[in-house]
Amino acid sequence: MARGFLRLLLAIAAVASPASAASASGAAGVVIDPRFFIAGGTCAAISHGITTPIDVVKTRMQSNPEKYKSLLPATALIIKEEGAQALTKGLVPTLVGYGIEGALKFGIYEVSKPMAVLAFQKLNNKLNRSGGTGPLPFLLASIMA
């Protein structure tokens, strides 16, 4: 089973080079659209940034369980002792780190999808198979991202 999967990956790699994808499909094959990277980075930064206050409280509860017993009382105590801005500690590194990670993951996935579909179509043509490519190109693109 593992050898068959390895052979499949090697066959895909042989026909999925960016140069062959670009020459076979023209401008529509490998288009690096910055909107994918911007969307991925923005969404990841926002979704992780929103949870930063919860993460601050959780970390305090883990580091000092005697003082911070549960979520709501711990949140109130942090605000009382340090002010509301204490709940935003670590926000900037969170936004930057997850923004970069989301941009790369989503951007690479979206760029890889057409390349993987094209590679599977070429492989189907070489093997004289008819029908669509199925979900495998999308799985391969997600693994590459």
Coordinates of N, CA and C in Angstrom, one line a residue:
M1 N 0.8 -1.2 0.0 CA 0.0 0.0 0.0 C 0.9 1.3 0.0
A2 N 1.9 1.3 0.9 CA 2.8 2.4 0.9 C 3.6 2.6 -0.3
R3 N 4.0 1.5 -1.0 CA 4.7 1.6 -2.2 C 3.8 2.2 -3.3
G4 N 2.6 1.8 -3.4 CA 1.7 2.3 -4.4 C 1.4 3.8 -4.2
F5 N 1.3 4.2 -3.0 CA 1.1 5.6 -2.7 C 2.4 6.4 -3.1
L6 N 3.5 5.9 -2.8 CA 4.8 6.5 -3.1 C 4.9 6.6 -4.7
R7 N 4.6 5.5 -5.4 CA 4.6 5.6 -6.8 C 3.7 6.7 -7.4
L8 N 2.5 6.7 -6.8 CA 1.5 7.7 -7.2 C 2.1 9.2 -7.0
L9 N 2.7 9.4 -5.9 CA 3.3 10.7 -5.6 C 4.4 11.0 -6.5
L10 N 5.2 10.0 -6.8 CA 6.3 10.3 -7.8 C 5.8 10.5 -9.2
A11 N 4.8 9.9 -9.6 CA 4.2 10.1 -10.9 C 3.6 11.5 -11.0
I12 N 2.9 11.9 -9.9 CA 2.4 13.2 -9.9 C 3.5 14.3 -9.9
A13 N 4.5 14.1 -9.2 CA 5.6 15.0 -9.1 C 6.3 15.2 -10.5
A14 N 6.3 14.1 -11.2 CA 6.9 14.1 -12.6 C 6.2 15.0 -13.5
V15 N 4.8 15.1 -13.4 CA 4.0 15.9 -14.3 C 3.5 17.2 -13.7
A16 N 3.9 17.4 -12.4 CA 3.3 18.6 -11.8 C 4.3 19.7 -11.5
S17 N 5.3 19.8 -12.3 CA 6.3 20.9 -12.1 C 5.6 22.2 -12.5
P18 N 5.9 23.3 -11.8 CA 5.3 24.5 -12.2 C 5.4 24.9 -13.6
A19 N 6.6 24.6 -14.2 CA 6.8 24.9 -15.6 C 5.8 24.1 -16.5
S20 N 5.7 22.8 -16.2 CA 4.7 22.1 -17.1 C 3.3 22.5 -16.9
A21 N 3.0 22.9 -15.7 CA 1.6 23.4 -15.4 C 1.3 24.7 -16.1
A22 N 2.3 25.6 -16.1 CA 2.1 26.9 -16.7 C 2.0 26.7 -18.2
S23 N 2.9 25.9 -18.8 CA 2.9 25.7 -20.2 C 1.6 25.0 -20.7
A24 N 1.1 24.1 -19.9 CA -0.1 23.3 -20.4 C -1.4 24.1 -20.2
S25 N -1.4 25.0 -19.2 CA -2.7 25.6 -19.0 C -2.7 27.1 -19.2
G26 N -1.6 27.7 -19.6 CA -1.5 29.1 -19.8 C -1.6 29.9 -18.5
A27 N -2.2 31.1 -18.6 CA -2.2 31.9 -17.4 C -3.2 31.4 -16.3
A28 N -4.1 30.5 -16.7 CA -5.1 30.0 -15.8 C -4.6 28.9 -14.9
G29 N -3.5 28.3 -15.2 CA -3.0 27.2 -14.5 C -2.4 27.5 -13.2
V30 N -1.4 28.3 -13.2 CA -0.7 28.7 -11.9 C -0.7 30.2 -11.8
V31 N -1.7 30.6 -11.1 CA -1.9 32.0 -10.8 C -1.7 32.3 -9.3
I32 N -0.7 33.1 -9.0 CA -0.5 33.4 -7.6 C -1.2 34.7 -7.3
D33 N -2.4 34.6 -6.8 CA -3.2 35.7 -6.5 C -3.0 36.2 -5.0
P34 N -2.5 37.4 -4.8 CA -2.2 37.8 -3.4 C -3.4 37.9 -2.5
R35 N -4.6 37.9 -3.1 CA -5.8 38.0 -2.3 C -6.0 36.7 -1.4
F36 N -5.5 35.6 -1.9 CA -5.6 34.3 -1.1 C -4.7 34.5 0.1
F37 N -3.5 35.0 0.0 CA -2.6 35.2 1.1 C -3.1 36.2 2.1
I38 N -3.7 37.3 1.6 CA -4.2 38.4 2.4 C -5.4 37.9 3.2
A39 N -6.3 37.1 2.5 CA -7.5 36.6 3.2 C -7.1 35.6 4.3
G40 N -6.2 34.7 3.9 CA -5.8 33.7 4.9 C -5.1 34.4 6.2
G41 N -4.3 35.3 5.9 CA -3.6 36.0 7.0 C -4.6 36.8 7.9
T42 N -5.5 37.5 7.2 CA -6.4 38.3 7.9 C -7.3 37.5 8.8
C43 N -7.9 36.4 8.2 CA -8.8 35.6 9.0 C -8.1 34.9 10.1
A44 N -6.9 34.4 9.9 CA -6.2 33.7 11.0 C -5.8 34.7 12.1
A45 N -5.4 35.9 11.8 CA -5.0 36.9 12.8 C -6.3 37.3 13.6
I46 N -7.4 37.5 12.9 CA -8.6 37.9 13.6 C -9.1 36.8 14.5
S47 N -9.2 35.6 14.0 CA -9.7 34.5 14.8 C -8.9 34.2 16.0
H48 N -7.6 34.3 15.9 CA -6.7 34.0 17.0 C -6.6 35.2 17.9
G49 N -6.7 36.4 17.4 CA -6.6 37.6 18.2 C -7.8 37.8 19.1
I50 N -9.0 37.4 18.6 CA -10.2 37.5 19.4 C -10.1 36.6 20.7
T51 N -9.4 35.5 20.6 CA -9.3 34.6 21.7 C -8.2 34.9 22.7
T52 N -7.4 36.0 22.4 CA -6.3 36.3 23.3 C -6.7 36.6 24.7
P53 N -7.8 37.3 25.0 CA -8.1 37.5 26.4 C -8.4 36.2 27.1
I54 N -9.1 35.3 26.4 CA -9.4 33.9 27.0 C -8.1 33.2 27.3
D55 N -7.1 33.3 26.4 CA -5.8 32.7 26.5 C -5.1 33.2 27.7
V56 N -5.1 34.6 27.9 CA -4.5 35.2 29.1 C -5.0 34.7 30.4
V57 N -6.4 34.6 30.5 CA -7.0 34.1 31.7 C -6.6 32.6 31.9
K58 N -6.7 31.8 30.8 CA -6.4 30.4 30.9 C -4.9 30.2 31.4
T59 N -4.0 31.0 30.9 CA -2.6 30.9 31.3 C -2.4 31.2 32.8
R60 N -3.1 32.3 33.2 CA -3.1 32.7 34.6 C -3.6 31.6 35.5
M61 N -4.7 31.0 35.1 CA -5.4 29.9 35.8 C -4.4 28.7 36.0
Q62 N -3.7 28.4 34.9 CA -2.7 27.3 34.9 C -1.5 27.6 35.8
S63 N -1.1 28.8 35.7 CA 0.2 29.2 36.5 C -0.1 29.4 38.0
N64 N -1.3 29.8 38.3 CA -1.6 30.1 39.7 C -3.1 29.6 40.0
P65 N -3.3 28.3 40.1 CA -4.6 27.8 40.3 C -5.3 28.2 41.7
E66 N -4.5 28.5 42.7 CA -5.0 28.9 44.0 C -5.7 30.2 43.9
K67 N -5.1 31.1 43.1 CA -5.6 32.5 43.0 C -6.7 32.6 42.0
Y68 N -6.5 31.9 40.9 CA -7.5 32.0 39.8 C -8.2 30.7 39.7
K69 N -9.4 30.6 40.2 CA -10.1 29.4 40.4 C -11.0 29.0 39.2
S70 N -11.7 30.0 38.6 CA -12.5 29.7 37.4 C -12.5 30.9 36.5
L71 N -13.0 30.7 35.3 CA -12.9 31.7 34.2 C -13.4 33.1 34.5
L72 N -14.7 33.2 34.9 CA -15.2 34.5 35.1 C -14.6 35.3 36.3
P73 N -14.5 34.6 37.5 CA -13.9 35.3 38.6 C -12.4 35.6 38.3
A74 N -11.7 34.8 37.6 CA -10.3 35.1 37.3 C -10.3 36.3 36.3
T75 N -11.2 36.4 35.4 CA -11.2 37.5 34.5 C -11.5 38.8 35.3
A76 N -12.4 38.8 36.2 CA -12.8 39.9 37.0 C -11.6 40.4 37.9
L77 N -10.9 39.4 38.4 CA -9.7 39.7 39.3 C -8.6 40.3 38.5
I78 N -8.3 39.8 37.3 CA -7.3 40.4 36.4 C -7.6 41.8 36.1
I79 N -8.8 42.1 35.7 CA -9.3 43.4 35.4 C -9.2 44.3 36.6
K80 N -9.6 43.9 37.7 CA -9.5 44.7 39.0 C -8.1 45.0 39.4
E81 N -7.2 44.0 39.3 CA -5.8 44.2 39.7 C -5.0 45.0 38.7
E82 N -5.2 44.7 37.4 CA -4.2 45.2 36.4 C -4.9 46.0 35.3
G83 N -6.2 46.1 35.3 CA -6.9 46.8 34.3 C -7.2 45.9 33.1
A84 N -8.2 46.4 32.3 CA -8.7 45.6 31.1 C -7.6 45.4 30.1
Q85 N -6.6 46.3 30.0 CA -5.5 46.1 29.0 C -4.7 44.9 29.3
A86 N -4.7 44.4 30.5 CA -3.9 43.2 30.8 C -4.4 42.0 30.0
L87 N -5.7 42.0 29.6 CA -6.2 40.9 28.9 C -5.7 40.9 27.4
T88 N -5.0 41.9 27.0 CA -4.5 41.9 25.6 C -3.0 41.6 25.6
K89 N -2.5 41.2 26.7 CA -1.0 40.8 26.7 C -0.8 39.7 25.7
G90 N 0.2 39.9 24.8 CA 0.5 39.0 23.8 C -0.3 39.1 22.5
L91 N -1.1 40.1 22.4 CA -1.9 40.3 21.2 C -1.1 40.5 20.0
V92 N -0.1 41.4 20.0 CA 0.7 41.7 18.8 C 1.4 40.5 18.3
P93 N 2.2 39.7 19.1 CA 2.8 38.5 18.6 C 1.8 37.5 18.1
T94 N 0.6 37.4 18.7 CA -0.4 36.5 18.2 C -0.9 36.9 16.8
L95 N -1.2 38.2 16.7 CA -1.6 38.7 15.3 C -0.6 38.5 14.3
V96 N 0.7 38.8 14.6 CA 1.7 38.7 13.6 C 2.0 37.2 13.2
G97 N 2.1 36.4 14.3 CA 2.5 35.0 14.1 C 1.4 34.2 13.3
Y98 N 0.2 34.3 13.8 CA -0.9 33.6 13.1 C -1.3 34.3 11.8
G99 N -1.0 35.6 11.6 CA -1.3 36.2 10.3 C -0.3 35.6 9.3
I100 N 0.9 35.5 9.6 CA 1.9 34.9 8.7 C 1.5 33.4 8.4
E101 N 1.2 32.7 9.5 CA 0.9 31.3 9.3 C -0.3 31.1 8.4
G102 N -1.4 31.9 8.7 CA -2.6 31.8 7.9 C -2.4 32.2 6.5
A103 N -1.6 33.2 6.2 CA -1.4 33.7 4.9 C -0.6 32.6 4.1
L104 N 0.4 32.0 4.7 CA 1.1 31.0 3.9 C 0.3 29.7 3.7
K105 N -0.4 29.3 4.8 CA -1.2 28.0 4.6 C -2.3 28.2 3.6
F106 N -3.1 29.2 3.7 CA -4.2 29.4 2.8 C -3.7 29.7 1.4
G107 N -2.7 30.6 1.3 CA -2.2 31.0 0.0 C -1.6 29.9 -0.7
I108 N -0.7 29.1 -0.1 CA -0.1 27.9 -0.7 C -1.1 26.9 -1.1
Y109 N -2.1 26.7 -0.3 CA -3.2 25.7 -0.6 C -3.9 26.2 -1.9
E110 N -4.3 27.4 -2.0 CA -5.1 27.9 -3.1 C -4.2 27.9 -4.4
V111 N -2.9 28.1 -4.3 CA -2.0 28.1 -5.4 C -1.8 26.7 -5.9
S112 N -1.7 25.8 -4.9 CA -1.4 24.3 -5.1 C -2.6 23.6 -5.8
K113 N -3.8 24.0 -5.5 CA -5.0 23.2 -6.0 C -5.0 23.1 -7.5
P114 N -4.8 24.2 -8.3 CA -4.9 24.0 -9.7 C -3.7 23.2 -10.3
M115 N -2.5 23.4 -9.6 CA -1.4 22.6 -10.0 C -1.6 21.1 -9.8
A116 N -2.2 20.7 -8.6 CA -2.5 19.3 -8.3 C -3.6 18.8 -9.3
V117 N -4.6 19.5 -9.5 CA -5.7 19.1 -10.5 C -5.1 18.8 -11.8
L118 N -4.2 19.8 -12.3 CA -3.6 19.6 -13.6 C -2.7 18.4 -13.7
A119 N -2.0 18.1 -12.6 CA -1.1 17.0 -12.5 C -1.9 15.7 -12.6
F120 N -3.0 15.6 -11.9 CA -3.9 14.4 -11.9 C -4.5 14.3 -13.3
Q121 N -4.9 15.4 -13.9 CA -5.5 15.2 -15.2 C -4.5 14.7 -16.2
K122 N -3.2 15.2 -16.1 CA -2.2 14.7 -17.0 C -1.9 13.2 -16.7
L123 N -1.9 12.8 -15.5 CA -1.7 11.4 -15.1 C -2.8 10.5 -15.6
N124 N -4.0 11.0 -15.5 CA -5.2 10.3 -16.1 C -5.0 10.1 -17.6
N125 N -4.6 11.2 -18.3 CA -4.4 11.1 -19.7 C -3.3 10.1 -20.1
K126 N -2.2 10.1 -19.3 CA -1.1 9.2 -19.6 C -1.5 7.7 -19.4
L127 N -2.4 7.5 -18.4 CA -2.9 6.2 -18.1 C -4.1 5.8 -18.8
N128 N -4.6 6.7 -19.7 CA -5.8 6.5 -20.5 C -7.0 6.2 -19.7
R129 N -7.1 7.0 -18.6 CA -8.3 6.8 -17.7 C -9.3 8.0 -18.1
S130 N -10.5 7.7 -18.0 CA -11.5 8.7 -18.2 C -12.1 9.1 -16.8
G131 N -12.8 10.2 -16.8 CA -13.5 10.6 -15.6 C -12.7 11.7 -14.9
G132 N -13.2 12.3 -13.8 CA -12.6 13.4 -13.1 C -11.5 12.9 -12.3
T133 N -10.9 13.9 -11.6 CA -9.7 13.6 -10.8 C -10.2 13.2 -9.3
G134 N -11.4 13.5 -9.0 CA -11.8 13.2 -7.6 C -11.2 14.1 -6.6
P135 N -11.2 13.6 -5.3 CA -10.7 14.5 -4.2 C -9.2 14.5 -4.0
L136 N -8.5 13.5 -4.7 CA -7.1 13.4 -4.4 C -6.3 14.7 -4.7
P137 N -6.5 15.4 -5.8 CA -5.7 16.6 -5.9 C -5.9 17.6 -4.8
F138 N -7.0 17.7 -4.2 CA -7.3 18.6 -3.2 C -6.6 18.2 -1.9
L139 N -6.6 16.9 -1.7 CA -5.9 16.3 -0.5 C -4.4 16.5 -0.6
L140 N -3.9 16.3 -1.8 CA -2.5 16.6 -2.1 C -2.1 18.1 -1.8
A141 N -3.0 19.0 -2.3 CA -2.8 20.4 -2.1 C -2.8 20.8 -0.7
S142 N -3.7 20.2 0.1 CA -3.7 20.5 1.5 C -2.5 19.9 2.3
I143 N -2.0 18.8 1.8 CA -0.8 18.2 2.4 C 0.4 19.1 2.1
M144 N 0.5 19.6 0.9 CA 1.6 20.5 0.5 C 1.5 21.8 1.3
A145 N 0.3 22.3 1.6 CA 0.2 23.6 2.4 C 0.5 23.3 3.8

